[in-house]
mmCIF file of C-alpha atoms and ligand atoms in Angstrom:
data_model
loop_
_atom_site.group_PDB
_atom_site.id
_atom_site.type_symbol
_atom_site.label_atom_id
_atom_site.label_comp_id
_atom_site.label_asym_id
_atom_site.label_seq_id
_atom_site.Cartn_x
_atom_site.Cartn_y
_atom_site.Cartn_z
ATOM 1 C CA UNK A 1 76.399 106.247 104.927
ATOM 2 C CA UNK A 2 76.974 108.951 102.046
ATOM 3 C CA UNK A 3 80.067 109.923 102.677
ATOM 4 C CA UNK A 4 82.174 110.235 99.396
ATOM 5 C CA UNK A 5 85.814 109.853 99.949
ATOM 6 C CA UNK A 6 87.602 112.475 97.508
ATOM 7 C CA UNK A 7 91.593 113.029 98.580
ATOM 8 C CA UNK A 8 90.528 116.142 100.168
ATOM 9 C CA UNK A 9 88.339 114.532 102.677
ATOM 10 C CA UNK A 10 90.743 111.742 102.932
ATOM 11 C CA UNK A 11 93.271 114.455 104.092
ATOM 12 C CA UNK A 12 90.681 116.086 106.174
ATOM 13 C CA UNK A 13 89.806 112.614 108.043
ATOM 14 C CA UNK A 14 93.399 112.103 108.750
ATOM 15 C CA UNK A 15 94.166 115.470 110.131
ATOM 16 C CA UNK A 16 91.482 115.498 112.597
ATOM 17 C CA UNK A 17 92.504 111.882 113.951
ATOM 18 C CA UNK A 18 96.287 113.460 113.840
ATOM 19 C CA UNK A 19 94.878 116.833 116.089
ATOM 20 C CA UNK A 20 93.356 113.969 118.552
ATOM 21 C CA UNK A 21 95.767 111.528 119.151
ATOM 22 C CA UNK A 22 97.417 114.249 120.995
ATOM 23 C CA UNK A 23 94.491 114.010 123.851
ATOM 24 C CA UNK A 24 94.496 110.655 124.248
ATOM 25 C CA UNK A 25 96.057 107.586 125.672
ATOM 26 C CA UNK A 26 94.135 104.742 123.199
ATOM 27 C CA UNK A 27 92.714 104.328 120.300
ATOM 28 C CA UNK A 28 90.111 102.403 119.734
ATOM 29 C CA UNK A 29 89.894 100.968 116.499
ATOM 30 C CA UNK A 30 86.719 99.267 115.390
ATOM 31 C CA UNK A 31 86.020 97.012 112.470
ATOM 32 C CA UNK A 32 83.622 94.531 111.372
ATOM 33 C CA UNK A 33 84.476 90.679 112.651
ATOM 34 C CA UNK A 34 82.864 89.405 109.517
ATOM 35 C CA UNK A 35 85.770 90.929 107.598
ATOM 36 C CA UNK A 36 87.796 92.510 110.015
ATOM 37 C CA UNK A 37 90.877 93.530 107.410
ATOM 38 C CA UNK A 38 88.599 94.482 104.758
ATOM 39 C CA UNK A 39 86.516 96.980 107.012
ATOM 40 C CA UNK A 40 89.890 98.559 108.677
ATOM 41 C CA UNK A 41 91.819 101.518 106.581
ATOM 42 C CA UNK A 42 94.062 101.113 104.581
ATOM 43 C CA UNK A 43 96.523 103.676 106.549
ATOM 44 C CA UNK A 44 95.884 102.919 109.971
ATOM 45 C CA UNK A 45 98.964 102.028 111.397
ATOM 46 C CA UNK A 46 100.638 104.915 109.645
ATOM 47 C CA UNK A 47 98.044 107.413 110.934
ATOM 48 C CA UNK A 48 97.639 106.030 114.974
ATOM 49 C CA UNK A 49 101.590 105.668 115.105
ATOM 50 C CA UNK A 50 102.756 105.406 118.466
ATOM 51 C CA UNK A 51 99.729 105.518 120.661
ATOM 52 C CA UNK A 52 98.271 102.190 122.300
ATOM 53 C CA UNK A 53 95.849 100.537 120.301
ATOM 54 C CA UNK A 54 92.891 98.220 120.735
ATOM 55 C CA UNK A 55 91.906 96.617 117.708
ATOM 56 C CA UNK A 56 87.544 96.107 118.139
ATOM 57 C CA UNK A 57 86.143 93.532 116.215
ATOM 58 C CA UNK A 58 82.404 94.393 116.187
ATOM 59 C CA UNK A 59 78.849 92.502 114.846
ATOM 60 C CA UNK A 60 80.657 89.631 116.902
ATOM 61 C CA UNK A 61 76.889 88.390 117.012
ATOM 62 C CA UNK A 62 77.233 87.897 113.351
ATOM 63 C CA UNK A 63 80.667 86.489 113.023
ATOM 64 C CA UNK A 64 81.663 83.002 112.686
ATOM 65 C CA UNK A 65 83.398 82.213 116.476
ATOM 66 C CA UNK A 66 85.878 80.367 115.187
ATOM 67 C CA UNK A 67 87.067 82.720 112.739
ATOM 68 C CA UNK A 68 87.044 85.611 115.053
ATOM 69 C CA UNK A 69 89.092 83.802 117.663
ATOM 70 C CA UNK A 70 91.744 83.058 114.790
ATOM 71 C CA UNK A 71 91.816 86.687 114.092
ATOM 72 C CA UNK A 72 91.809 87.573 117.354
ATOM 73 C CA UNK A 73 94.535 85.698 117.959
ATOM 74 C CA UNK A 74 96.490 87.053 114.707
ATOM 75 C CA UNK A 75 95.941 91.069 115.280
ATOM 76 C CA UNK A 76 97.663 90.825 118.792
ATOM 77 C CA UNK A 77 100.693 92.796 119.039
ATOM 78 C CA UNK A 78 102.952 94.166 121.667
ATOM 79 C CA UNK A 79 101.091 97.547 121.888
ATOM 80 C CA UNK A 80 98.006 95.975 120.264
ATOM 81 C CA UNK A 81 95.218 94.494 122.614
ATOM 82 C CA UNK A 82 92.337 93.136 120.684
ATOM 83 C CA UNK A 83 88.618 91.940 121.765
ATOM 84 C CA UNK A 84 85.630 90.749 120.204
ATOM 85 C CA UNK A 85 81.969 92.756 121.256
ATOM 86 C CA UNK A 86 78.719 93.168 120.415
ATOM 87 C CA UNK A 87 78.262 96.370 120.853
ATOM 88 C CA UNK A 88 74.146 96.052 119.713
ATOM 89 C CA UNK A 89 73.584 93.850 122.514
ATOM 90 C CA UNK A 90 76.476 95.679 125.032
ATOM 91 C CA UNK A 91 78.186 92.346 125.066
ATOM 92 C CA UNK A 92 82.175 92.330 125.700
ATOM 93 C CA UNK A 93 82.597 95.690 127.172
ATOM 94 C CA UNK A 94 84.380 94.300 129.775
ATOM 95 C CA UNK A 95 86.755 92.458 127.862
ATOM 96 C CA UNK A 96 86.931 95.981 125.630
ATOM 97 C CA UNK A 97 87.525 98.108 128.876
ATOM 98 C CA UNK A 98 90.404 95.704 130.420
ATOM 99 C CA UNK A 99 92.172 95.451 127.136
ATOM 100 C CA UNK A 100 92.439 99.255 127.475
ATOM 101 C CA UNK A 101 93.245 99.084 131.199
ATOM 102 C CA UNK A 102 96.318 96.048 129.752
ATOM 103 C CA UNK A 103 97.714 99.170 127.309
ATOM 104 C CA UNK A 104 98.279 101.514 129.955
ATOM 105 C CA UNK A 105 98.971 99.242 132.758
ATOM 106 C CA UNK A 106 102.920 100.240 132.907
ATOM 107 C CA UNK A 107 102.336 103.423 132.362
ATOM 108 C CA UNK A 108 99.782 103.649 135.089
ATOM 109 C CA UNK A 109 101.856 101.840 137.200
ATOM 110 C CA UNK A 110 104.468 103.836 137.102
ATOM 111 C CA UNK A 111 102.294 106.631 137.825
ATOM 112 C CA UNK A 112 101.286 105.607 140.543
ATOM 113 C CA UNK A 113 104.672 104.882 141.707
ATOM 114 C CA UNK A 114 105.609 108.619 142.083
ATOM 115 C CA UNK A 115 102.462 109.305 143.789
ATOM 116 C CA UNK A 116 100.285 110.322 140.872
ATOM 117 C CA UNK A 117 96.465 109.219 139.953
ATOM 118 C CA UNK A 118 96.155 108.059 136.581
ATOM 119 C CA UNK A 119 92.631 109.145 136.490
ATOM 120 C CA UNK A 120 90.471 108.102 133.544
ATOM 121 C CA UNK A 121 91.936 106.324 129.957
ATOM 122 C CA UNK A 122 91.275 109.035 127.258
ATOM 123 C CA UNK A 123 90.774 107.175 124.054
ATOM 124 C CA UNK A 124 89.303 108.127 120.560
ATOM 125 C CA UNK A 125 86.813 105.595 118.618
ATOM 126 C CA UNK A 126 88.249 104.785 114.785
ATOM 127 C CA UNK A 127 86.074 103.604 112.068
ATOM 128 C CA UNK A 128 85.165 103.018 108.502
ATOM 129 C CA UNK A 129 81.440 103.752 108.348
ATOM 130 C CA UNK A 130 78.804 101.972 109.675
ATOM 131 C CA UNK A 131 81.263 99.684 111.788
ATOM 132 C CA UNK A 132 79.397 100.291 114.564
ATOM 133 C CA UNK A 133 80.768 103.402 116.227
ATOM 134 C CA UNK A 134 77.901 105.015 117.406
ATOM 135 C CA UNK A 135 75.899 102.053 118.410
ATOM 136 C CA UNK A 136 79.454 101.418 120.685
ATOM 137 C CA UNK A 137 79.996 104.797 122.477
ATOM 138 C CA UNK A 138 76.234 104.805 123.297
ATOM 139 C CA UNK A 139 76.421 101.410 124.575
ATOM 140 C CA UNK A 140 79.696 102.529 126.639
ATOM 141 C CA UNK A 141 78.302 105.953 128.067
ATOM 142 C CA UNK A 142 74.832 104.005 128.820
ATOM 143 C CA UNK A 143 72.817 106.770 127.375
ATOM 144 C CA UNK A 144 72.206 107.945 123.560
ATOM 145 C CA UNK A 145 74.260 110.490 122.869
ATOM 146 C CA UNK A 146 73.765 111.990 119.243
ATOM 147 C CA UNK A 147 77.007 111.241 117.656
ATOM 148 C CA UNK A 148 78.348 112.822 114.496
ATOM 149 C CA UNK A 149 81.408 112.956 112.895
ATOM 150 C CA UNK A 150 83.688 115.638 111.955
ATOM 151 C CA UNK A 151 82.161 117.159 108.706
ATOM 152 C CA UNK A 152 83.994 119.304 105.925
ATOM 153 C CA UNK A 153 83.020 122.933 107.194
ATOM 154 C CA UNK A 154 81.622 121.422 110.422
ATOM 155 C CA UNK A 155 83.299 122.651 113.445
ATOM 156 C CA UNK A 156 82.030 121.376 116.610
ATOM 157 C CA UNK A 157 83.418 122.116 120.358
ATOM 158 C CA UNK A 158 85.098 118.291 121.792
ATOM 159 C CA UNK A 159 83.457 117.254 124.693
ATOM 160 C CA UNK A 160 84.696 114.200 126.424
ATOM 161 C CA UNK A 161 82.163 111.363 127.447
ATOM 162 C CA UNK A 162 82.434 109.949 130.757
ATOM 163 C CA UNK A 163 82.193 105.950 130.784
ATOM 164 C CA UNK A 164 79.742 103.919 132.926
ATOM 165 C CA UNK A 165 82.013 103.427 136.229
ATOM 166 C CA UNK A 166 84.157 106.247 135.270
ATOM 167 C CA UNK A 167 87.323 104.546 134.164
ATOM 168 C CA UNK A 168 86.732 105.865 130.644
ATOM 169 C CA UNK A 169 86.461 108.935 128.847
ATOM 170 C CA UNK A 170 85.864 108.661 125.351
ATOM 171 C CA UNK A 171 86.134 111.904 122.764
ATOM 172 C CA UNK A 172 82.059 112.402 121.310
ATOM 173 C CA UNK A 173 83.512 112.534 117.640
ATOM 174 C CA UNK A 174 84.500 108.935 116.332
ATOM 175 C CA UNK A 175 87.178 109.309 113.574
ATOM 176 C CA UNK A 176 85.909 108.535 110.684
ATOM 177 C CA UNK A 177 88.208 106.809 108.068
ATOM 178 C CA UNK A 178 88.007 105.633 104.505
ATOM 179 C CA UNK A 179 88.315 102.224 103.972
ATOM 180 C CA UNK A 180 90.187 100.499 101.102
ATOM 181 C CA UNK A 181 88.092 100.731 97.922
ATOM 182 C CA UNK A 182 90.585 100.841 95.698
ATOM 183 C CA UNK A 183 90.942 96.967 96.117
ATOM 184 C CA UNK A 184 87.676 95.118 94.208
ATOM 185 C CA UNK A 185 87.461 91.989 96.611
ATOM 186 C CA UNK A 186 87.674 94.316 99.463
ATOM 187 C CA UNK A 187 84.486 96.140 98.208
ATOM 188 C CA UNK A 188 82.459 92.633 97.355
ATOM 189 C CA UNK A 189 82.961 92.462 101.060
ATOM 190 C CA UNK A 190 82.218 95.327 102.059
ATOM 191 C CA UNK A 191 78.816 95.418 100.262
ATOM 192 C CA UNK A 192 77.982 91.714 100.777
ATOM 193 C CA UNK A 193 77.822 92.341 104.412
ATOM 194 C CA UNK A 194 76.075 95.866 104.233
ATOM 195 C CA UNK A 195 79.080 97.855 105.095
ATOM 196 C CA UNK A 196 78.588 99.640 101.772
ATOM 197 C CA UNK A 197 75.386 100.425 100.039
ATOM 198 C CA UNK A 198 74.778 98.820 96.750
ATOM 199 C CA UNK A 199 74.423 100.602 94.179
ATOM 200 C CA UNK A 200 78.477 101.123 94.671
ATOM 201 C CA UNK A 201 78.879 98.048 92.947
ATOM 202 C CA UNK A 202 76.711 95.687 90.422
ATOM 203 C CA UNK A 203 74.211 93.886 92.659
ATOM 204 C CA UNK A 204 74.547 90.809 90.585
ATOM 205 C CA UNK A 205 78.163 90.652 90.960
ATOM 206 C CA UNK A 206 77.778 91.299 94.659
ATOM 207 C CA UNK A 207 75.485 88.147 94.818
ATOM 208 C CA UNK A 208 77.675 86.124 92.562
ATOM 209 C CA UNK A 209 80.300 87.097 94.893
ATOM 210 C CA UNK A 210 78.388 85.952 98.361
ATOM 211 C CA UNK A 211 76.785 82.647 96.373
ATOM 212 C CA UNK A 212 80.388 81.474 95.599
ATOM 213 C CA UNK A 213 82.012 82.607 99.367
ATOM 214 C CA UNK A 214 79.280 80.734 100.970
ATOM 215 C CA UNK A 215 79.686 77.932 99.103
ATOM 216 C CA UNK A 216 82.511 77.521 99.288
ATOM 217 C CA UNK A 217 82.965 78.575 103.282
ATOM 218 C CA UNK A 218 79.899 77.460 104.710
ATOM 219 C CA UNK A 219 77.993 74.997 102.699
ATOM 220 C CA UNK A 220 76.640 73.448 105.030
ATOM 221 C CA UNK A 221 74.403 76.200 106.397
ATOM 222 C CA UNK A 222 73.750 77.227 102.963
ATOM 223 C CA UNK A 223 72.039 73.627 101.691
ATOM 224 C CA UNK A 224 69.883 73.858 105.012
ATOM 225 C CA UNK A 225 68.704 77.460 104.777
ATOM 226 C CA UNK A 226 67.643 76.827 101.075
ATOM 227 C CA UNK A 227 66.634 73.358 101.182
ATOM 228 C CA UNK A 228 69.816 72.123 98.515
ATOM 229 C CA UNK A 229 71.025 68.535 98.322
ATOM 230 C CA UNK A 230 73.561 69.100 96.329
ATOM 231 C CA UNK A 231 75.050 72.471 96.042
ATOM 232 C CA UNK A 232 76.095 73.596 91.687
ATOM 233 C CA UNK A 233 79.145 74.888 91.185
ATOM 234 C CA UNK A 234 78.552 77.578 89.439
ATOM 235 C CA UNK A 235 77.171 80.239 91.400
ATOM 236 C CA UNK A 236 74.612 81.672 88.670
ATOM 237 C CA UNK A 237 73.424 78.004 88.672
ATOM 238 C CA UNK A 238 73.350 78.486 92.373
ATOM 239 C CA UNK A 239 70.933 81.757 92.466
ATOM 240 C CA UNK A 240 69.149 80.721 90.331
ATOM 241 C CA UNK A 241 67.779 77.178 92.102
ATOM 242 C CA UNK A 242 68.016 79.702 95.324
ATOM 243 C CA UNK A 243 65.448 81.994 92.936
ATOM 244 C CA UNK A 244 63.494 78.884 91.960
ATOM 245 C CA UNK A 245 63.067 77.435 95.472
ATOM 246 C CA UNK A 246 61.902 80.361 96.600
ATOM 247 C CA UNK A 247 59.507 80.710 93.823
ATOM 248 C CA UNK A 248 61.082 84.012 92.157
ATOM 249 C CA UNK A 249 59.814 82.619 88.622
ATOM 250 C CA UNK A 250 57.921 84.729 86.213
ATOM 251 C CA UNK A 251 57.443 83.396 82.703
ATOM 252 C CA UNK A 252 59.594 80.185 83.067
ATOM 253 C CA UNK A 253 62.673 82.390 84.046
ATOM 254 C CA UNK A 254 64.314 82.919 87.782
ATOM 255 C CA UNK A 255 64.234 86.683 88.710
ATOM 256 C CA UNK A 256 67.683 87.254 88.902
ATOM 257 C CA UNK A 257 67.715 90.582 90.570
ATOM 258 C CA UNK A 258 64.937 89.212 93.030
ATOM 259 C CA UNK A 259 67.269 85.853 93.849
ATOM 260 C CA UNK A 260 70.167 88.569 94.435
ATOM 261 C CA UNK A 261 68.878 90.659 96.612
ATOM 262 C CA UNK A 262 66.962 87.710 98.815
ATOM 263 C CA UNK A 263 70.681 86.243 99.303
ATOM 264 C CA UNK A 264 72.267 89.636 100.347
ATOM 265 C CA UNK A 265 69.367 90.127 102.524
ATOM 266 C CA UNK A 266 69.364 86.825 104.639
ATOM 267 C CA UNK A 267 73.313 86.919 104.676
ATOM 268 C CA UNK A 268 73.060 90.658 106.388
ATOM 269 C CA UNK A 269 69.854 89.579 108.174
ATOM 270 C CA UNK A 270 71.954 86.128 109.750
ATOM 271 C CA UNK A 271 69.147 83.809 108.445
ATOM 272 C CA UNK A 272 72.471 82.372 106.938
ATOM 273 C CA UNK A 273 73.824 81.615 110.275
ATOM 274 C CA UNK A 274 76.703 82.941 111.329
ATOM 275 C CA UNK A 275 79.377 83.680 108.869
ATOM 276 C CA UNK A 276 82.750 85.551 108.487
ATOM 277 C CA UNK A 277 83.670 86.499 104.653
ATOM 278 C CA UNK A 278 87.518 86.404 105.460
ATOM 279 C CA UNK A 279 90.220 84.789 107.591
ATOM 280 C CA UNK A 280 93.615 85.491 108.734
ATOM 281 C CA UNK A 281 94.871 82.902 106.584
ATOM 282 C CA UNK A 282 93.589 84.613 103.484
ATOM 283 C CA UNK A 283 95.935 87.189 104.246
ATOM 284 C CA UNK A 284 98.796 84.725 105.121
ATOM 285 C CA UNK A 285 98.188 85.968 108.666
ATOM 286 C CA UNK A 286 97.399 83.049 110.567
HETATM 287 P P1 G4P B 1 78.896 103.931 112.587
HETATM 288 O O1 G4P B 1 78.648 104.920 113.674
HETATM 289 O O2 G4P B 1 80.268 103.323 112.669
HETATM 290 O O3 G4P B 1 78.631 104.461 111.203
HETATM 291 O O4 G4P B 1 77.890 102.692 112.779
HETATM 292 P P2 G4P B 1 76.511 102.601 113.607
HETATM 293 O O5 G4P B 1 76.789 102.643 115.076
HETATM 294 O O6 G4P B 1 75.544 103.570 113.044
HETATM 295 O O7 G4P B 1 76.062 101.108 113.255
HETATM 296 C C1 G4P B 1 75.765 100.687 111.926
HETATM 297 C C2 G4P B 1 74.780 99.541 111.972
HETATM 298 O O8 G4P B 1 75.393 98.417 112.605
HETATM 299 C C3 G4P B 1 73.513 99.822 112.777
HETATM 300 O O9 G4P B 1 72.468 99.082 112.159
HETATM 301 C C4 G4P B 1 73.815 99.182 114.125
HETATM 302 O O10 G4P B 1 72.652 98.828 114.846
HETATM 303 C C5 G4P B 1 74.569 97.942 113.688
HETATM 304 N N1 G4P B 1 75.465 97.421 114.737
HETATM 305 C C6 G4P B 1 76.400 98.114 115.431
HETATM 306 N N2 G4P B 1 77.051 97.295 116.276
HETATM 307 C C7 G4P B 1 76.516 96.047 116.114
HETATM 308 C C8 G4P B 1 76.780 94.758 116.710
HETATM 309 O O11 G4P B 1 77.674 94.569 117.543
HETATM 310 N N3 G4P B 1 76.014 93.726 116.264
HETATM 311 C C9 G4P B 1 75.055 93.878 115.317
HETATM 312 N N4 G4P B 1 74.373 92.789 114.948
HETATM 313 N N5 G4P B 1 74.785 95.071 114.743
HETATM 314 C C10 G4P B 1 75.505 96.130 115.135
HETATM 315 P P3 G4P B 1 71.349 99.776 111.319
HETATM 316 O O12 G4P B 1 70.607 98.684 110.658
HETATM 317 O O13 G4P B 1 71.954 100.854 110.470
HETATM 318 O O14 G4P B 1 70.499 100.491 112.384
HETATM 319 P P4 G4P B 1 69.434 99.829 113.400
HETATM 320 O O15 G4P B 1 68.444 99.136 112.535
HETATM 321 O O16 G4P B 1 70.167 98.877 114.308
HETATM 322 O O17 G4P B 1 68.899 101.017 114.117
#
């Protein structure tokens, strides 16, 4: 996605998630469960202050289930429900729509108390780019719906978008955020799993990067997907026999570039397996 984050649009982004808040009951915030604090921004908690909060951890399809259960169990607050989905293949929307229903249980109950009808959560989607946004309030309406964001100079009229079953009503513009680039790992992350394009950062390095995660995180699924015995320690030893057995060779030497991008693209493409690029512990979160 070619959005390019200058302060202005950072102030922009946060504005119109500000104006929002004020219609709604939850936000929803997604993120990737490969790399679920890498993909979140950097300001969230400052900018949804106060309102409920479901944390979404998306591409669960992708995501190593262990992992994701750690973090799952790690992002839970007191006003903080959080789910895994797969929003590609709808999977988990029920688990997404009761964690929103557990947020606003007292205050529904005490609604209902003096007589009054809740009626239908209102809750705004949250997202870096290409988290899955789109792909999710498609998959919760049950019917494409042409998303787009909020765009400098772009005004567009709200419309709320009634859930499947009607207990939802989400708002049709997902808030787009930033996400933290100003931290290098959290970029290598970001690309490695296709968040980011990449020509952001040097492909190599990228591949470098992912070579020495995987080895060192799931090494096991990396020997069987490339055929390796004995995985080398260095990584550019590592792309390279991942070049060779793969017969990327011209003139004696290992394309480099080609080995690179054939890594990045199995990782993103799970030929890999399953795999999740960070854990709570990593953040001395567990
Ligand atoms: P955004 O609005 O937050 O920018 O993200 P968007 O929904 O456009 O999704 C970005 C990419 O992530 C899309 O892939 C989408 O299909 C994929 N995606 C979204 N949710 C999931 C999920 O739960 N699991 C998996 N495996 N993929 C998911 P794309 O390659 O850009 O498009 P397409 O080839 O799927 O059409």
């Amino acid at each position: 996605m070619a959005i390019q984050w200058f302060p202005g649009h950072m102030a922009k982004a946060r504005r119109q998630v500000t104006e929002k808040l004020k219609l709604i009951d939850v936000v929803i915030e997604l993120v990737d469960a490969r790399v679920p604090q890498s993909s979140r921004n950097p300001m969230v908690d400052e900018i949804t202050e106060g309102k409920p909060r479901l944390i979404v951890l998306n591409k669960a399809d992708m995501a190593d289930p262990v992992v994701t259960d750690a973090w799952l169990r790690a992002l839970k607050r007191d006003d903080i429900e959080v789910v895994a989905v797969d929003a590609k293949h709808s999977k988990g929307l029920k688990q997404l729509m009761s964690g929103a229903e557990k947020l606003m249980q007292e205050k529904h109950d005490r609604m209902r108390e003096k007589g009054r009808n809740p009626g239908p959560i209102r809750a705004l989607i949250i997202g870096i780019p290409n988290v899955g946004k789109s792909t999710l309030i498609n998959r919760l309406a049950g019917r494409n719906i042409a998303v787009t964001g909020d765009r400098p100079g772009v005004t567009k009229r709200q419309q709320w978008i009634k859930m499947k079953g009607g207990e939802m009503e989400l708002l049709d513009t997902p808030g787009i955020l930033w996400p933290k680039f100003e931290d290098q790992m959290v970029g290598y992350r970001l690309a490695a799993t296709g968040a980011i394009k990449d020509d952001i950062l040097n492909l190599d390095d990228i591949a470098l990067y992912t070579a020495r995660e995987l080895s060192a995180r799931y090494p096991e699924q990396l020997k069987e997907r490339f055929k390796i015995d004995q995985l080398p320690e260095d990584a550019v030893e590592l792309l390279e026999l991942i070049g060779k057995k793969r017969g990327l060779v011209s003139g004696g030497y290992v394309d480099f570039e080609k080995a690179s991008e054939l890594l990045l693209n199995e990782l993103r493409h799970e030929k890999i397996g399953r795999v999740s690029l960070e854990t709570p512990a990593d953040h001395d979160m567990a």
